[in-house]
PDB file of C-alpha atoms and ligand atoms in Angstrom:
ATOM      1  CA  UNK A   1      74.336  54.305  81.647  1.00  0.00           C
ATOM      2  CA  UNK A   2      77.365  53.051  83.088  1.00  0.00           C
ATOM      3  CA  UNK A   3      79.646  50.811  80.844  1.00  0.00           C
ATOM      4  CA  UNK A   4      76.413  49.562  79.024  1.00  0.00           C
ATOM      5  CA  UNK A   5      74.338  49.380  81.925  1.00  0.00           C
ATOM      6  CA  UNK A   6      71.004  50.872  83.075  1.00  0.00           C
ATOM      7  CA  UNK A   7      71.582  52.568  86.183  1.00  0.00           C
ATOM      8  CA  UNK A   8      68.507  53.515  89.051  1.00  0.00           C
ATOM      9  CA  UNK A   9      68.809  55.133  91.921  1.00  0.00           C
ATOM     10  CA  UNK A  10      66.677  54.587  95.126  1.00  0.00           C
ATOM     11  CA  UNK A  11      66.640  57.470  97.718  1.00  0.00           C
ATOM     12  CA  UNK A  12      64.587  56.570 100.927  1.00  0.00           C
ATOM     13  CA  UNK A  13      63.869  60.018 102.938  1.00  0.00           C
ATOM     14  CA  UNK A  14      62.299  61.075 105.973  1.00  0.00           C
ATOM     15  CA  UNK A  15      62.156  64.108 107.047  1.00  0.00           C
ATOM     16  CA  UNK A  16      64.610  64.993 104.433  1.00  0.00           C
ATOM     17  CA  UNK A  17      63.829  68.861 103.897  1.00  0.00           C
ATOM     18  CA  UNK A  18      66.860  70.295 104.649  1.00  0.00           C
ATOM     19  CA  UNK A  19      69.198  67.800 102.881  1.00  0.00           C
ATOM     20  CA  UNK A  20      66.979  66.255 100.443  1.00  0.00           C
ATOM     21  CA  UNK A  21      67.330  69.319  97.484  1.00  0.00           C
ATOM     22  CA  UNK A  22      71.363  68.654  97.409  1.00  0.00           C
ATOM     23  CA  UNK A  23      71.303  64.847  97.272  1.00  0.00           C
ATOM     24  CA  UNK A  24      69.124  65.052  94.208  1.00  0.00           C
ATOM     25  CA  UNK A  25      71.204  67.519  92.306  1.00  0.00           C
ATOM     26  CA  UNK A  26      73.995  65.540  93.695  1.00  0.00           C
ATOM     27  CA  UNK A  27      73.039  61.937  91.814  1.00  0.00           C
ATOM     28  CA  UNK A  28      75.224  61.446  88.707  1.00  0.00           C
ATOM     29  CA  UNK A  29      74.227  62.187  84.858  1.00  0.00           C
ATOM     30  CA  UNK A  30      75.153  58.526  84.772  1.00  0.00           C
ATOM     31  CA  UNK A  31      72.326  57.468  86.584  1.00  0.00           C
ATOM     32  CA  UNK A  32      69.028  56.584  84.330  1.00  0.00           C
ATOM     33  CA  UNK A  33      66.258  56.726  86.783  1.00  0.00           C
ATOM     34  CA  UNK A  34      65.551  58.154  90.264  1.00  0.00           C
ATOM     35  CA  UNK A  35      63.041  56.996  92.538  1.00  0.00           C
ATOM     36  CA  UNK A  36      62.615  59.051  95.506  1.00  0.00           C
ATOM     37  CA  UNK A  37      60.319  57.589  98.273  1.00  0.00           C
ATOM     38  CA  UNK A  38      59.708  60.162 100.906  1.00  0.00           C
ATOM     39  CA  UNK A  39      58.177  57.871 103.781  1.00  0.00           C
ATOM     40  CA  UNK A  40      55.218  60.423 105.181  1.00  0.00           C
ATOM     41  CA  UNK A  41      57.589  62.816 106.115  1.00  0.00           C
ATOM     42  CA  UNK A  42      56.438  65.598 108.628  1.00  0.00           C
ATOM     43  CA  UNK A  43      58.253  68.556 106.960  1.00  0.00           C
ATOM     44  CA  UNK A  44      58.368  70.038 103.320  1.00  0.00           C
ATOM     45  CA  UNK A  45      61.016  67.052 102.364  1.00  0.00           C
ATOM     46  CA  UNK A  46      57.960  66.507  99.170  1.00  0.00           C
ATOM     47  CA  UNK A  47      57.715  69.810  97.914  1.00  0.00           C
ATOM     48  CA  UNK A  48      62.038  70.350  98.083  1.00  0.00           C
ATOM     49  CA  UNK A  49      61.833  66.967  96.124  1.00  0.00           C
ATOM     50  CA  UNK A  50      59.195  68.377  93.351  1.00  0.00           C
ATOM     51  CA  UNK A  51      60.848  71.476  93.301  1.00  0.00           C
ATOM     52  CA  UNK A  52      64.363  69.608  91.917  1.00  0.00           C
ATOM     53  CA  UNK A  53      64.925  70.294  88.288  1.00  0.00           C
ATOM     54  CA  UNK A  54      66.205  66.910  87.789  1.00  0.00           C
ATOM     55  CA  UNK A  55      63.964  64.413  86.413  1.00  0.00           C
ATOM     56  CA  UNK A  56      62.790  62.023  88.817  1.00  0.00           C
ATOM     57  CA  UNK A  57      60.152  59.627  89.730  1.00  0.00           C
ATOM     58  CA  UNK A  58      58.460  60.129  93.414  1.00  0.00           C
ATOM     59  CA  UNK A  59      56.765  58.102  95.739  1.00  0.00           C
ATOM     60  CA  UNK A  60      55.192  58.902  98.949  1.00  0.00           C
ATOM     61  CA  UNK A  61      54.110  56.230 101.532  1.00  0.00           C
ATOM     62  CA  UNK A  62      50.608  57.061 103.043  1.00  0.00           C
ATOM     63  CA  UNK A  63      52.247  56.648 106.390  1.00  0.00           C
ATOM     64  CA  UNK A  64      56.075  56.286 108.015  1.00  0.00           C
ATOM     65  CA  UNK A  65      57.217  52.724 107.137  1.00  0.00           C
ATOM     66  CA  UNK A  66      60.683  52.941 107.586  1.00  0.00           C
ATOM     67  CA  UNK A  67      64.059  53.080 106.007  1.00  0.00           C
ATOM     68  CA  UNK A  68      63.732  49.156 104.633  1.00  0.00           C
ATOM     69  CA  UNK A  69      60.693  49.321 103.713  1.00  0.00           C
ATOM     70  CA  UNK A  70      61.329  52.833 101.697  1.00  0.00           C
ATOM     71  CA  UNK A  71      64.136  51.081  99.828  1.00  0.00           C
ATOM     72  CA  UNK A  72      62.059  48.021  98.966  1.00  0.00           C
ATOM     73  CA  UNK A  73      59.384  50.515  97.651  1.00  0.00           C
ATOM     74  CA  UNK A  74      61.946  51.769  95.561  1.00  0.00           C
ATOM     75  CA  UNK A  75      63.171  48.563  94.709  1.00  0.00           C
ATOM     76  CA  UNK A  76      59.736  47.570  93.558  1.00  0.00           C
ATOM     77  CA  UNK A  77      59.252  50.447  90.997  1.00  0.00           C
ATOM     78  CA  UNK A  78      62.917  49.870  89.736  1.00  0.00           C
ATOM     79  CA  UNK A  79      61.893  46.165  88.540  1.00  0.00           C
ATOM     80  CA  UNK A  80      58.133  47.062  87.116  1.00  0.00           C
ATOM     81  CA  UNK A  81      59.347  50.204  85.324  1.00  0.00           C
ATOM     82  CA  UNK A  82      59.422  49.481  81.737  1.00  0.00           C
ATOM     83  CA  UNK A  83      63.041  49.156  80.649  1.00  0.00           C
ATOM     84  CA  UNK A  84      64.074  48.791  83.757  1.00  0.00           C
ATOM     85  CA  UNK A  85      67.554  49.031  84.976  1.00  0.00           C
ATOM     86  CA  UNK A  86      70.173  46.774  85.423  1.00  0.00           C
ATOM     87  CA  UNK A  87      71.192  48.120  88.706  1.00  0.00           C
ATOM     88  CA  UNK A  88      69.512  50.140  91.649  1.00  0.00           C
ATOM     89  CA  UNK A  89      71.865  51.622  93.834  1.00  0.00           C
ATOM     90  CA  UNK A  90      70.652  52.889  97.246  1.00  0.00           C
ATOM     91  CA  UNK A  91      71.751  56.497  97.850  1.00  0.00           C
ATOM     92  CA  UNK A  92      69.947  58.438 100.746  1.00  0.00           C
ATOM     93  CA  UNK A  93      68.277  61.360 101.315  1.00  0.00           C
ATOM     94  CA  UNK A  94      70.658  62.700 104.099  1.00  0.00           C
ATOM     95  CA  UNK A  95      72.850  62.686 101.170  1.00  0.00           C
ATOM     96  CA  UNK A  96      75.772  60.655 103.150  1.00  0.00           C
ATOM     97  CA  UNK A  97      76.636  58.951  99.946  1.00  0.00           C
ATOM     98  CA  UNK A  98      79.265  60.489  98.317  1.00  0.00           C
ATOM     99  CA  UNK A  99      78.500  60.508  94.239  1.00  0.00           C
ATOM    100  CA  UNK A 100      82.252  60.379  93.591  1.00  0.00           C
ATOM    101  CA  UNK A 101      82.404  56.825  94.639  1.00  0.00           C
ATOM    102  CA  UNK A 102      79.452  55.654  92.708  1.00  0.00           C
ATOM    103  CA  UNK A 103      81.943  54.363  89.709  1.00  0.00           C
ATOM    104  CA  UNK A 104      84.094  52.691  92.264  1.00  0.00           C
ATOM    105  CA  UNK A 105      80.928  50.786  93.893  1.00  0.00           C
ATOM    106  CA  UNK A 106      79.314  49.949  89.819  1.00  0.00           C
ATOM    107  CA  UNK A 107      82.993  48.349  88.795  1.00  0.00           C
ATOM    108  CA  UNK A 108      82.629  44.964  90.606  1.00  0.00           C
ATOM    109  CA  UNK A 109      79.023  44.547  89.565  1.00  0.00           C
ATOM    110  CA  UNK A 110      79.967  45.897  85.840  1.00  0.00           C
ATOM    111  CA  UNK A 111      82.746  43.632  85.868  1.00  0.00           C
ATOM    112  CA  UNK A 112      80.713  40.647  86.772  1.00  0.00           C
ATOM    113  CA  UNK A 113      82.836  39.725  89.907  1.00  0.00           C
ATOM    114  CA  UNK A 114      79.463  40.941  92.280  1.00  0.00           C
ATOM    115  CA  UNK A 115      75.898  40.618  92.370  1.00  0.00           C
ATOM    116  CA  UNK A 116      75.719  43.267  95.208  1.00  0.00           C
ATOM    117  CA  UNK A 117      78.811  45.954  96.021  1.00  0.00           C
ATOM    118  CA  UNK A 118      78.470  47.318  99.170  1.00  0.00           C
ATOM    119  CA  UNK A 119      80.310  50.609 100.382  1.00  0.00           C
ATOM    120  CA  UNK A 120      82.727  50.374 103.346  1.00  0.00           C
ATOM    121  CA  UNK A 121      83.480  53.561 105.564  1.00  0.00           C
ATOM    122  CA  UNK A 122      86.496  51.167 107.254  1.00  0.00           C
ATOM    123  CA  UNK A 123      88.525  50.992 104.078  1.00  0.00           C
ATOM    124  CA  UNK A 124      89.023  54.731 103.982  1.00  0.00           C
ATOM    125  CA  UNK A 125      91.744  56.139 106.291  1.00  0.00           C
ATOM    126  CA  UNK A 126      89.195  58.942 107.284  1.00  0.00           C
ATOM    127  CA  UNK A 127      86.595  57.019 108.810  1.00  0.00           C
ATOM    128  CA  UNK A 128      88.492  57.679 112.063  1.00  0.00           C
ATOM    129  CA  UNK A 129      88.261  60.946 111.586  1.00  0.00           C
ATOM    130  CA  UNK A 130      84.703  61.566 110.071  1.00  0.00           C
ATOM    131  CA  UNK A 131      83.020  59.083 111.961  1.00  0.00           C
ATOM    132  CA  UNK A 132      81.224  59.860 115.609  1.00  0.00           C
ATOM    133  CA  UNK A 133      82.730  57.489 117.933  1.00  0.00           C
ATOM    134  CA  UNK A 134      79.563  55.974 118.601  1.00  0.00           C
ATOM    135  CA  UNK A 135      79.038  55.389 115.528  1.00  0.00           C
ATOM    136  CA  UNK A 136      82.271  53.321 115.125  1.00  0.00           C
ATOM    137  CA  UNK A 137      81.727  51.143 118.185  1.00  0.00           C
ATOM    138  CA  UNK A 138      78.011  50.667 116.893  1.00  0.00           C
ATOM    139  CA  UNK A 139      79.172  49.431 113.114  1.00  0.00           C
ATOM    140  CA  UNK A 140      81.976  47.554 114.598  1.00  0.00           C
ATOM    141  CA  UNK A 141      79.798  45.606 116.860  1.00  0.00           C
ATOM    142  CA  UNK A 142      77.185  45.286 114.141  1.00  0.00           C
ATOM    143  CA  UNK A 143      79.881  44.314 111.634  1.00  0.00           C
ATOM    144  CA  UNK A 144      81.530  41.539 113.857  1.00  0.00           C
ATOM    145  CA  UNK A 145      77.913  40.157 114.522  1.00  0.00           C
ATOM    146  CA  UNK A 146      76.810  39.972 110.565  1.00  0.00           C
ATOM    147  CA  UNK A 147      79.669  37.731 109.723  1.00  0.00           C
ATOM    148  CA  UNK A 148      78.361  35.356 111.255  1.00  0.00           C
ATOM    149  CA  UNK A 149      74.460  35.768 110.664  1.00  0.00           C
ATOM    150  CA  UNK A 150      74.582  36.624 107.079  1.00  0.00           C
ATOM    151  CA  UNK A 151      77.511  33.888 106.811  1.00  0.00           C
ATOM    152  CA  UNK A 152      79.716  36.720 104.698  1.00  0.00           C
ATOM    153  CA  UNK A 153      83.016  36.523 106.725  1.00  0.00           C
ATOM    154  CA  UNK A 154      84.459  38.733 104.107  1.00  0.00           C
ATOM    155  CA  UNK A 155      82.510  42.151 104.498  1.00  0.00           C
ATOM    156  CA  UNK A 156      82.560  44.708 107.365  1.00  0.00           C
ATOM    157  CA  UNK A 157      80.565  47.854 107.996  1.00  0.00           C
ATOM    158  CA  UNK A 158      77.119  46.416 107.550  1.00  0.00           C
ATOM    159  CA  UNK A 159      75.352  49.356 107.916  1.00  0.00           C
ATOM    160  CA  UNK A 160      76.731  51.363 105.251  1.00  0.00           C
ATOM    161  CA  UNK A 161      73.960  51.922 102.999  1.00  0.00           C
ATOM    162  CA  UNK A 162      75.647  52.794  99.769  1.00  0.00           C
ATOM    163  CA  UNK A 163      75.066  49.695  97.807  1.00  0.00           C
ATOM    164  CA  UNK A 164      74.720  48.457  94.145  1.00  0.00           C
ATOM    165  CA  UNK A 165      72.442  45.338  93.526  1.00  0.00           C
ATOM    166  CA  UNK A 166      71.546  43.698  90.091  1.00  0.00           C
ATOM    167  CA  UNK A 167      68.308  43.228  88.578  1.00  0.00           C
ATOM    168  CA  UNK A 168      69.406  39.351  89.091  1.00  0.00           C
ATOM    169  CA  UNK A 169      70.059  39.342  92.725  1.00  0.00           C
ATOM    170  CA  UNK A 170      67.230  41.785  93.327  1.00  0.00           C
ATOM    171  CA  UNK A 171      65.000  39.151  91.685  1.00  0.00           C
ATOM    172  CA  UNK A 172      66.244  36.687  93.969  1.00  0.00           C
ATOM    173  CA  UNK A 173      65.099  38.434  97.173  1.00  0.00           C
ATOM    174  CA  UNK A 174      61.408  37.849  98.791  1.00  0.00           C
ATOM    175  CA  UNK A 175      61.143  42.086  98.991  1.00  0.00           C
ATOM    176  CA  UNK A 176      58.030  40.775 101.225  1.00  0.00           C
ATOM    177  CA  UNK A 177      60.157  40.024 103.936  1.00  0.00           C
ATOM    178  CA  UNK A 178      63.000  42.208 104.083  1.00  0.00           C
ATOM    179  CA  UNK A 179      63.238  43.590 107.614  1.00  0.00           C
ATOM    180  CA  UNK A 180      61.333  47.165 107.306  1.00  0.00           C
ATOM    181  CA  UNK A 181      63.739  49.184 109.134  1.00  0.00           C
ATOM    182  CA  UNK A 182      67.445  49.601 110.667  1.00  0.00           C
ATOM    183  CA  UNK A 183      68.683  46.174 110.545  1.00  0.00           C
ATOM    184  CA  UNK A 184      67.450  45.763 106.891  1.00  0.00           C
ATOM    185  CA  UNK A 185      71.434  45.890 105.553  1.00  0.00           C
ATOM    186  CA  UNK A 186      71.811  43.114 107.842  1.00  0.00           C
ATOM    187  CA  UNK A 187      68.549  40.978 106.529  1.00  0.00           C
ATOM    188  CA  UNK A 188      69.125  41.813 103.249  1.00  0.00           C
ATOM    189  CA  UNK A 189      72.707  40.335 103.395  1.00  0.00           C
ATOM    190  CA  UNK A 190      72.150  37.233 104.897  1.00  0.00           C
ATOM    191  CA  UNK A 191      69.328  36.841 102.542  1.00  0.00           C
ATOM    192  CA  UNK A 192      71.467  37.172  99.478  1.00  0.00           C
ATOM    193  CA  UNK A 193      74.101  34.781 101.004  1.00  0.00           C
ATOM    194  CA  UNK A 194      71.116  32.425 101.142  1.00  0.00           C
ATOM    195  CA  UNK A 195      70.239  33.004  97.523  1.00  0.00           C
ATOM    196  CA  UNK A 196      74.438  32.048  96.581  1.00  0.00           C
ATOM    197  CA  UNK A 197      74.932  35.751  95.763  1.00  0.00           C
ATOM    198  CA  UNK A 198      78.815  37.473  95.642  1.00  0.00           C
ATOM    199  CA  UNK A 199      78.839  40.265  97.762  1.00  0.00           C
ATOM    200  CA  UNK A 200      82.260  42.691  97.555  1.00  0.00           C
ATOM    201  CA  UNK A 201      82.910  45.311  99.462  1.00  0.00           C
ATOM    202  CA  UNK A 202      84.534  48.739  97.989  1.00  0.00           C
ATOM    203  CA  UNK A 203      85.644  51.652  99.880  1.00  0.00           C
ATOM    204  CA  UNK A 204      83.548  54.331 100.026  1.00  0.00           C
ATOM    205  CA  UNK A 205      84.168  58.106 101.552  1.00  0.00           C
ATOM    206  CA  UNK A 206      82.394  58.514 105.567  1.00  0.00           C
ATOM    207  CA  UNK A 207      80.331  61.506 105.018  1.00  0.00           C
ATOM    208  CA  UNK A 208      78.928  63.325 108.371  1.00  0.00           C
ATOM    209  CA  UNK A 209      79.011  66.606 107.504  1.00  0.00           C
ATOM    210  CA  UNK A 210      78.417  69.755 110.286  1.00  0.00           C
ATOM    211  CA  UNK A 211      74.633  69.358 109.501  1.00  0.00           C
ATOM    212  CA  UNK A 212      74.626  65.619 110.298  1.00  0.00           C
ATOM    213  CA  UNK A 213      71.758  64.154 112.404  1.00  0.00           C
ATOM    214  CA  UNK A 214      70.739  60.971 112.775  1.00  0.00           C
ATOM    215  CA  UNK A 215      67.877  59.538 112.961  1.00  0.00           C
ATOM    216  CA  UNK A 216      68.664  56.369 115.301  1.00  0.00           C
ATOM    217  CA  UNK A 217      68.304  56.319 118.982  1.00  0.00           C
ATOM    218  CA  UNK A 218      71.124  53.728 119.989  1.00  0.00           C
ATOM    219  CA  UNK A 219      69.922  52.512 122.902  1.00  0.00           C
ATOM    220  CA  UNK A 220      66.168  51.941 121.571  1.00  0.00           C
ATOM    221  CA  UNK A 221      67.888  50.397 118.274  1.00  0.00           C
ATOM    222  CA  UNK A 222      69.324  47.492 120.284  1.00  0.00           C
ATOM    223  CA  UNK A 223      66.510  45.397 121.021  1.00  0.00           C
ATOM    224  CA  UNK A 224      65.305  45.484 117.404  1.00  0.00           C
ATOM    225  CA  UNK A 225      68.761  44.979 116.004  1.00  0.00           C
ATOM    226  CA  UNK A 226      69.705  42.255 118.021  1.00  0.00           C
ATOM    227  CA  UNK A 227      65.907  40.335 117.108  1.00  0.00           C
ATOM    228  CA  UNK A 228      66.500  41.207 113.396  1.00  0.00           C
ATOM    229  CA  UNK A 229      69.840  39.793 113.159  1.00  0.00           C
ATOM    230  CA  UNK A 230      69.020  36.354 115.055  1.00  0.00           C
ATOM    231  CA  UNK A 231      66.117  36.352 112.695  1.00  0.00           C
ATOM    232  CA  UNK A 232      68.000  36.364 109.533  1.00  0.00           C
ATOM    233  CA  UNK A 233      70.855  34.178 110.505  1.00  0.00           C
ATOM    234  CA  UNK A 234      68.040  31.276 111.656  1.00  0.00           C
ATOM    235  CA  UNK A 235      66.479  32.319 108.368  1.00  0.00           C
ATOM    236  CA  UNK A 236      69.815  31.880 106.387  1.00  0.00           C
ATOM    237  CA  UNK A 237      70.672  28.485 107.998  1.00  0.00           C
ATOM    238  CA  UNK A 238      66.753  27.386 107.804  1.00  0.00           C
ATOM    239  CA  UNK A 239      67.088  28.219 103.361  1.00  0.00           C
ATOM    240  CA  UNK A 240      70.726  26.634 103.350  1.00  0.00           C
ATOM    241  CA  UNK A 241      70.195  23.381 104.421  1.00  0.00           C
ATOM    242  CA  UNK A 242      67.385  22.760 102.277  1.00  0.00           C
ATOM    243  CA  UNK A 243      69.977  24.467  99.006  1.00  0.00           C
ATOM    244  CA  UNK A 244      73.659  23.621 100.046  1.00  0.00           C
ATOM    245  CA  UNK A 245      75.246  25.420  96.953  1.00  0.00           C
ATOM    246  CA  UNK A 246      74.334  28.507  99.157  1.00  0.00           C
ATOM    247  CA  UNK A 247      76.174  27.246 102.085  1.00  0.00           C
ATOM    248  CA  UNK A 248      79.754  26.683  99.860  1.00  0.00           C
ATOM    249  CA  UNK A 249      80.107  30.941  99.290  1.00  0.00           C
ATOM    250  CA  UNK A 250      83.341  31.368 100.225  1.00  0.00           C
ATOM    251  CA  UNK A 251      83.751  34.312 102.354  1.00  0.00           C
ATOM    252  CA  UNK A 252      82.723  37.443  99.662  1.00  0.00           C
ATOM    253  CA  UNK A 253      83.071  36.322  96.536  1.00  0.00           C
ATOM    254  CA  UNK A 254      81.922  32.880  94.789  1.00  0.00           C
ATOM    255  CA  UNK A 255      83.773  32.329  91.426  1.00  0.00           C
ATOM    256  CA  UNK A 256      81.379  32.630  88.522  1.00  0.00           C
ATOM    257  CA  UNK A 257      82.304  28.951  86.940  1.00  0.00           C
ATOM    258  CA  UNK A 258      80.515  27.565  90.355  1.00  0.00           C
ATOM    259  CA  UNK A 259      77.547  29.887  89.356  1.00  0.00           C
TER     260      UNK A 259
HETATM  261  N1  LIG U   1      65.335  57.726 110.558  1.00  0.00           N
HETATM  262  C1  LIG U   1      64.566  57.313 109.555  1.00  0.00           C
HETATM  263  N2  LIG U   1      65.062  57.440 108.324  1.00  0.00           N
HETATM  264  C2  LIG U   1      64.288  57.041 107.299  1.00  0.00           C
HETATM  265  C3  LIG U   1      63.008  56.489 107.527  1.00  0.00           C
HETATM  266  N3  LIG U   1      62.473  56.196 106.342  1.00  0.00           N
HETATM  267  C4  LIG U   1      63.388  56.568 105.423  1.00  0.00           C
HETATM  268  N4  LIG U   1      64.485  57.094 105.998  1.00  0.00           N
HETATM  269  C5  LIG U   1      65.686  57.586 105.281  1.00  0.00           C
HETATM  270  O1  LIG U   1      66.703  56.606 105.381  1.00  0.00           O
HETATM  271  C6  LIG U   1      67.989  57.203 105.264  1.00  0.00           C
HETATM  272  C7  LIG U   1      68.920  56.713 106.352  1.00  0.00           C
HETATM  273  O2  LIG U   1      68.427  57.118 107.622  1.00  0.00           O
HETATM  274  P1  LIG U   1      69.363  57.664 108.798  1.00  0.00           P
HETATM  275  O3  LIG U   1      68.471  57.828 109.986  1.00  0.00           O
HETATM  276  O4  LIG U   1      70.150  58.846 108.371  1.00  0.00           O
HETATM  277  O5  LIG U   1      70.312  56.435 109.044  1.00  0.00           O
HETATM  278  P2  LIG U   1      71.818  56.225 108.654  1.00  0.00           P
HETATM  279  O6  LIG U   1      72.259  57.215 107.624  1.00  0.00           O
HETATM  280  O7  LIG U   1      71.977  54.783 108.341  1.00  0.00           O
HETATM  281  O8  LIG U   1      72.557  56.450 110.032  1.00  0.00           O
HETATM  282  P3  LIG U   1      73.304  57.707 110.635  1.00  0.00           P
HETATM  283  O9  LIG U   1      74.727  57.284 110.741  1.00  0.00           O
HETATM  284  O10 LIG U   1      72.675  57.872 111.976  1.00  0.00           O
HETATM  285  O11 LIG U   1      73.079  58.888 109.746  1.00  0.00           O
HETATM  286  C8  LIG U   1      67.776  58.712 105.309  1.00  0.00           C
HETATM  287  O12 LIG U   1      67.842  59.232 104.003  1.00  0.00           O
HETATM  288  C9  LIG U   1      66.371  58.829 105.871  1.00  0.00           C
HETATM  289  O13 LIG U   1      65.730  60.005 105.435  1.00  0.00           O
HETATM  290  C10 LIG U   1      62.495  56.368 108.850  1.00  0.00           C
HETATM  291  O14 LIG U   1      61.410  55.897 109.115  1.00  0.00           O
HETATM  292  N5  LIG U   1      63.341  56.790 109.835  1.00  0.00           N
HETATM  293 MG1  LIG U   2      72.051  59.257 107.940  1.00  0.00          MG
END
């Protein structure tokens, strides 16, 4: 519980084995319920998970669906499981979420200002530091570009992950079609803008440590990336003009009287 909310956690992991053991003893006490959802992974990522002392819930996809899709599958299990939380938060397997900034991300949603807090690596001082130069130019490219597709002119680094959605907003999203992988922070936020949800974003700490790898090959991830985010700004534009309360959101954050 976090000031009188149920908090879940969704951890989407592939190939996780190595990293996988310390995220889960990394998640909070605060947090309620964990939902890994190891997406067919290759290695021993499963038994590392089982062998985790905390309690959790696990899911494995039959076969490799992706990093969107393993969130939505989380996603899912967070709204059927009986009392479900208030919140899911996303935090990954790689364990590049830093737990100390999970109060900071839960404020703005526990406060009622946001229906979605999102972290941002660019409002730390370190992300110049932390952060592999290619992975700047490729979130600040990515960043520019979802401004204007998912029509919040407010938010930067749209690829951070970290994020904090309520049971509300995640009720408002067709899971169906949320982009299955890399892109899916973009889809999902230009969905949401769609559905008149506040969006905030809250600093959060860039974490690649010496065991980093990633699991993106830039220059194959451009042709997908570039689809997905035409896709969900023709999408957003298609929903608003048929609901023009959605089109109003100014910027970030919509005051709750216009709710
Ligand atoms: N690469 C990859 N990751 C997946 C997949 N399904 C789930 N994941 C998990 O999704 C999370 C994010 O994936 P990463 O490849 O690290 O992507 P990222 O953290 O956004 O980007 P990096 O900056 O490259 O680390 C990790 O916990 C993965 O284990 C998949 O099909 N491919
Ligand atoms: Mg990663």
């Amino acid at each position: 519980m976090y000031r009188g909310l149920r908090i879940a956690v969704v951890m989407p992991a592939f190939d996780e084995a190595g990293a996988i053991g310390a995220a889960i003893a990394s998640v909070p006490a605060l947090v309620d319920h964990l939902v890994v959802v190891d997406d067919a992974s290759r290695d021993a990522t499963a038994r590392v998970a089982l062998a985790q002392t905390r309690e959790l819930e696990f899911i494995r996809h039959r076969e490799n669906r992706g990093v969107g899709a393993s969130i939505v599958t989380g996603y899912r299990r967070v709204l059927a499981a009986r009392g479900g939380a208030d919140v899911a938060v996303v935090m990954a397997g790689d364990g590049q979420m830093d737990p100390a900034d999970l109060p900071a991300l839960l404020d703005p949603v526990a406060d009622g200002r946001a229906d979605y807090a999102k972290g941002n690596r660019f409002l730390r001082p370190e992300v110049w530091r932390e952060m592999p130069p290619s992975r700047i130019f490729g979130n600040v490219v990515l960043s520019v570009a979802t401004k204007a597709t998912s029509g919040y002119t407010d938010i930067f680094d749209s690829q951070c992950g970290y994020t904090a959605i309520t049971r509300h907003a995640l009720e408002a999203l067709d899971l169906d079609r949320v982009f299955p992988r890399y892109g899916y922070p973009n889809d999902i936020l230009a969905r949401l803008h769609a559905a008149g949800m506040r969006v905030v974003d809250v600093p959060v700490r860039p974490v690649y440590g010496p065991g980093w790898t990633s699991g993106i090959r830039a220059p194959a991830a451009v042709a997908p990336l570039s689809k997905v985010l035409v896709r969900s700004w023709l999408g957003r534009l298609r929903a608003e003009m048929k609901t023009p309360a959605a089109r109003s959101l100014p910027g970030a954050v919509r005051p709750r009287a216009a709710r």
